[in-house]
Tab-separated table of C-alpha atoms in Angstrom:
chain	number	residue	atom	x	y	z
G	1	MET	CA	96.734	106.207	45.946
G	2	LYS	CA	93.826	105.006	48.152
G	3	VAL	CA	96.229	102.940	50.198
G	4	ALA	CA	98.447	105.945	50.831
G	5	VAL	CA	95.509	108.073	51.997
G	6	ALA	CA	94.348	105.308	54.382
G	7	LEU	CA	97.798	104.960	55.887
G	8	SER	CA	98.008	108.723	56.342
G	9	LEU	CA	94.680	108.797	58.248
G	10	ILE	CA	95.769	105.923	60.502
G	11	SER	CA	99.012	107.699	61.399
G	12	LEU	CA	97.097	110.867	62.311
G	13	ALA	CA	94.744	108.892	64.575
G	14	VAL	CA	97.676	107.368	66.420
G	15	ALA	CA	99.482	110.695	66.787
G	16	VAL	CA	96.491	112.673	68.186
G	17	PRO	CA	94.414	110.687	70.742
G	18	PRO	CA	90.818	111.758	71.186
G	19	LYS	CA	90.159	114.246	73.999
G	20	ARG	CA	88.166	113.159	77.121
G	21	PRO	CA	85.497	115.480	78.459
G	22	PRO	CA	86.848	117.425	81.459
G	23	SER	CA	86.094	116.046	84.964
G	24	PRO	CA	84.074	118.190	87.340
G	25	VAL	CA	86.231	120.778	89.042
G	26	LEU	CA	87.506	119.568	92.387
G	27	SER	CA	89.245	121.697	94.951
G	28	GLU	CA	92.958	121.383	95.299
G	29	ASP	CA	92.473	120.133	98.842
G	30	PHE	CA	90.293	117.287	97.624
G	31	ASN	CA	92.660	116.415	94.738
G	32	ASN	CA	95.499	116.307	97.247
G	33	PHE	CA	93.596	114.163	99.713
G	34	LYS	CA	96.698	112.064	100.287
G	35	ASN	CA	98.129	115.052	102.114
G	36	PRO	CA	96.989	114.680	105.774
G	37	ASN	CA	96.696	118.426	106.239
G	38	ASN	CA	94.388	118.709	103.266
G	39	PHE	CA	92.318	115.760	104.501
G	40	ASN	CA	91.750	117.566	107.786
G	41	LYS	CA	90.710	120.661	105.884
G	42	MET	CA	88.091	118.621	104.086
G	43	ASN	CA	86.680	117.429	107.400
G	44	ASN	CA	86.182	121.052	108.370
G	45	PHE	CA	83.666	121.412	105.562
G	46	ALA	CA	81.464	118.627	106.942
G	47	PRO	CA	78.435	119.777	108.933
G	48	PRO	CA	78.989	119.490	112.701
G	49	ALA	CA	77.524	116.413	114.367
G	50	GLN	CA	74.215	117.165	116.031
G	51	ARG	CA	74.221	116.471	119.798
G	52	PRO	CA	71.033	114.799	121.053
G	53	PRO	CA	68.879	117.005	123.257
G	54	SER	CA	69.496	116.845	126.995
G	55	PRO	CA	67.059	114.701	128.944
G	56	ALA	CA	64.230	116.604	130.555
G	57	LEU	CA	64.901	117.762	134.089
G	58	SER	CA	62.939	116.021	136.799
G	59	ASP	CA	60.280	117.895	138.719
G	60	ALA	CA	62.502	117.829	141.781
G	61	GLY	CA	65.188	119.709	139.853
G	62	THR	CA	62.919	122.384	138.460
G	63	GLN	CA	60.579	123.063	141.354
G	64	PRO	CA	61.673	125.195	144.318
G	65	ALA	CA	61.975	123.343	147.588
G	66	PRO	CA	58.955	123.825	149.817
G	67	LEU	CA	59.361	125.968	152.901
G	68	GLN	CA	57.797	123.319	155.086
G	69	PRO	CA	57.247	119.585	154.975
G	70	ALA	CA	53.946	117.977	154.105
G	71	THR	CA	51.130	118.443	156.610
G	72	PRO	CA	52.098	116.289	159.601
G	73	ILE	CA	49.963	113.590	161.164
G	74	PRO	CA	48.218	115.142	164.193
G	75	ALA	CA	50.089	113.993	167.280
G	76	ASN	CA	48.460	112.282	170.235
G	77	ILE	CA	49.202	115.013	172.790
G	78	GLN	CA	48.719	114.176	176.440
G	79	GLY	CA	47.501	117.048	178.619
G	80	LEU	CA	46.182	119.273	175.803
G	81	ASP	CA	42.534	119.891	174.995
G	82	ALA	CA	42.523	121.506	171.561
G	83	SER	CA	38.998	122.861	172.105
G	84	PHE	CA	40.240	125.259	174.818
G	85	SER	CA	42.321	128.418	174.509
G	86	VAL	CA	44.912	130.093	176.736
G	87	LYS	CA	45.462	133.735	177.621
G	88	CYS	CA	48.879	135.205	176.920
G	89	GLY	CA	48.738	138.716	178.363
G	90	LYS	CA	46.027	140.448	176.350
G	91	SER	CA	46.182	137.891	173.548
G	92	THR	CA	44.344	134.595	173.217
G	93	VAL	CA	45.977	131.517	171.716
G	94	LEU	CA	43.642	128.787	170.498
G	95	GLY	CA	44.181	125.209	171.567
G	96	GLU	CA	43.992	124.045	167.961
G	97	ASP	CA	46.913	126.339	167.075
G	98	ILE	CA	48.923	124.877	169.956
G	99	HIS	CA	48.064	121.386	168.743
G	100	ARG	CA	49.198	122.225	165.191
G	101	ALA	CA	52.480	123.637	166.486
G	102	ILE	CA	53.279	120.555	168.569
G	103	SER	CA	52.241	118.154	165.794
G	104	LEU	CA	54.612	119.897	163.383
G	105	GLY	CA	57.395	119.963	165.968
G	106	VAL	CA	56.969	116.239	166.617
G	107	SER	CA	56.989	115.495	162.873
G	108	LEU	CA	60.192	117.484	162.346
G	109	ASP	CA	61.854	115.800	165.324
G	110	ARG	CA	61.032	112.368	163.948
G	111	GLN	CA	62.568	113.386	160.620
G	112	ARG	CA	65.647	114.667	162.458
G	113	THR	CA	65.315	118.079	160.870
G	114	GLN	CA	64.332	121.674	161.669
G	115	LEU	CA	62.388	124.493	160.079
G	116	ALA	CA	64.043	127.883	160.675
G	117	ARG	CA	65.749	126.401	163.770
G	118	PHE	CA	62.517	124.970	165.173
G	119	PRO	CA	61.885	122.869	167.118
G	120	HIS	CA	64.799	123.131	169.530
G	121	ASP	CA	65.536	122.311	173.156
G	122	TYR	CA	63.994	124.520	175.799
G	123	SER	CA	66.256	124.989	178.827
G	124	ASN	CA	63.690	126.827	181.005
G	125	TYR	CA	65.970	129.602	182.214
G	126	GLU	CA	62.810	131.431	183.318
G	127	ASN	CA	62.118	128.532	185.732
G	128	PHE	CA	58.499	127.815	184.814
G	129	LYS	CA	56.609	125.101	186.650
G	130	PHE	CA	55.073	123.152	183.805
G	131	ARG	CA	51.677	121.535	183.756
G	132	HIS	CA	52.858	117.930	183.503
G	133	LYS	CA	55.321	116.603	186.073
G	134	ASN	CA	57.434	114.897	183.401
G	135	CYS	CA	58.166	118.294	181.865
G	136	ASN	CA	59.984	119.292	185.061
G	137	ARG	CA	62.253	116.225	185.204
G	138	ASN	CA	65.513	114.895	183.765
G	139	ASN	CA	67.039	118.337	183.243
G	140	GLY	CA	64.697	118.974	180.343
G	141	LEU	CA	65.548	115.851	178.319
G	142	HIS	CA	63.421	115.846	175.130
G	143	ARG	CA	61.738	119.097	176.199
G	144	ARG	CA	61.208	121.106	173.037
G	145	GLU	CA	60.089	124.571	171.936
G	146	MET	CA	58.004	125.211	168.814
G	147	ALA	CA	56.610	128.396	167.261
G	148	ILE	CA	52.822	128.835	167.303
G	149	VAL	CA	51.156	130.469	164.291
G	150	LYS	CA	47.528	131.527	164.207
G	151	GLY	CA	45.341	129.417	161.934
G	152	GLU	CA	48.104	127.468	160.159
G	153	TYR	CA	51.296	125.491	160.480
G	154	PHE	CA	54.544	127.385	160.924
G	155	ASN	CA	56.218	127.618	157.493
G	156	GLY	CA	59.628	129.023	158.354
G	157	ARG	CA	58.904	132.756	158.123
G	158	TRP	CA	60.786	134.509	160.900
G	159	GLU	CA	58.105	137.163	161.271
G	160	ASP	CA	55.834	134.401	162.597
G	161	VAL	CA	58.120	133.375	165.473
G	162	LYS	CA	58.190	136.617	167.436
G	163	ARG	CA	55.762	135.854	170.228
G	164	PHE	CA	54.127	132.523	171.051
G	165	ARG	CA	55.741	129.154	171.784
G	166	ALA	CA	54.461	125.697	172.645
G	167	ILE	CA	56.609	123.648	175.026
G	168	PHE	CA	56.298	119.879	174.782
G	169	LEU	CA	58.029	116.582	175.490
G	170	HIS	CA	58.724	114.105	172.722
G	171	ASP	CA	61.175	111.262	172.252
G	172	PRO	CA	61.748	110.844	168.477
G	173	SER	CA	62.526	107.156	168.964
G	174	SER	CA	59.197	106.427	170.687
G	175	PRO	CA	56.677	104.203	168.835
G	176	VAL	CA	53.437	105.526	167.370
G	177	ASP	CA	50.066	104.571	168.862
G	178	GLN	CA	47.573	102.086	167.396
G	179	ASN	CA	46.295	104.790	165.024
G	180	GLY	CA	49.746	105.596	163.671
G	181	ARG	CA	50.019	108.850	165.609
G	182	PRO	CA	53.206	109.864	167.444
G	183	SER	CA	52.778	110.745	171.112
G	184	ALA	CA	53.836	113.871	172.990
G	185	ILE	CA	53.213	115.573	176.333
G	186	TYR	CA	52.026	119.164	176.510
G	187	CYS	CA	54.078	121.228	178.967
G	188	GLY	CA	52.615	124.697	178.471
G	189	THR	CA	52.484	127.831	176.340
G	190	ILE	CA	54.763	130.837	176.832
G	191	TYR	CA	55.177	134.133	175.001
G	192	HIS	CA	57.316	137.219	174.536
G	193	PRO	CA	55.552	140.375	175.765
G	194	ARG	CA	55.768	143.007	173.046
G	195	GLY	CA	59.094	144.793	172.967
G	196	THR	CA	60.934	142.272	175.169
G	197	ASN	CA	63.076	139.185	174.744
G	198	ALA	CA	61.971	137.626	178.037
G	199	PHE	CA	59.322	134.913	178.266
G	200	ASN	CA	56.153	135.066	180.322
G	201	GLY	CA	53.815	132.169	180.918
G	202	CYS	CA	50.337	131.819	179.438
G	203	ASP	CA	49.091	128.765	181.328
G	204	VAL	CA	52.255	128.183	183.382
G	205	ARG	CA	53.796	130.221	186.177
G	206	LYS	CA	57.337	130.936	187.277
G	207	LEU	CA	58.786	129.529	190.484
G	208	GLU	CA	60.624	131.798	192.894
G	209	SER	CA	63.914	129.967	192.413
G	210	ARG	CA	65.812	131.051	189.307
G	211	VAL	CA	67.773	127.830	188.941
G	212	ALA	CA	67.012	126.246	185.574
G	213	VAL	CA	65.423	122.806	185.732
């Protein structure tokens, strides 16, 4: 009898295997990972890769360009005494302002650049007789015109170029002097009388002939 009961229990154990605990629930996409489409879907659940921050911009890229270059080295200007002033109609232009204008013009010429179209060639259509003989030669080669501003360097504002001009000679390829200063020759100062586009002379006069020199 005991043998029969034991055999019966063994047969039941073989017929009904023990149950495993259920696995954690996985999505169908994950269970079917062998399907390429489902594998791509799984990648969509991954957090996006974080891009490293952009490098900081340089100062040159974030700062506005200056209107004018750095303060130029004062030029060695032949024929100009910066302690004197000139009369332009009813206005007075200080020699130090003329000196600043020419120094800036020389600096820009040596950099092969301009500031609001200055300096530029001066053709002398008004036929002025300039103070230095070299300013009246060679059809005006290297004879330049630069805006004069009271008490400061010209910074490119067009409202500052309406009236007074310094005329000078400078060869940008010329060497500097023993003190590192570029050289120039002062030709004279001219101006626009108010309400006109013509030039009058301050310390230069017009010749009778109207042929440009």
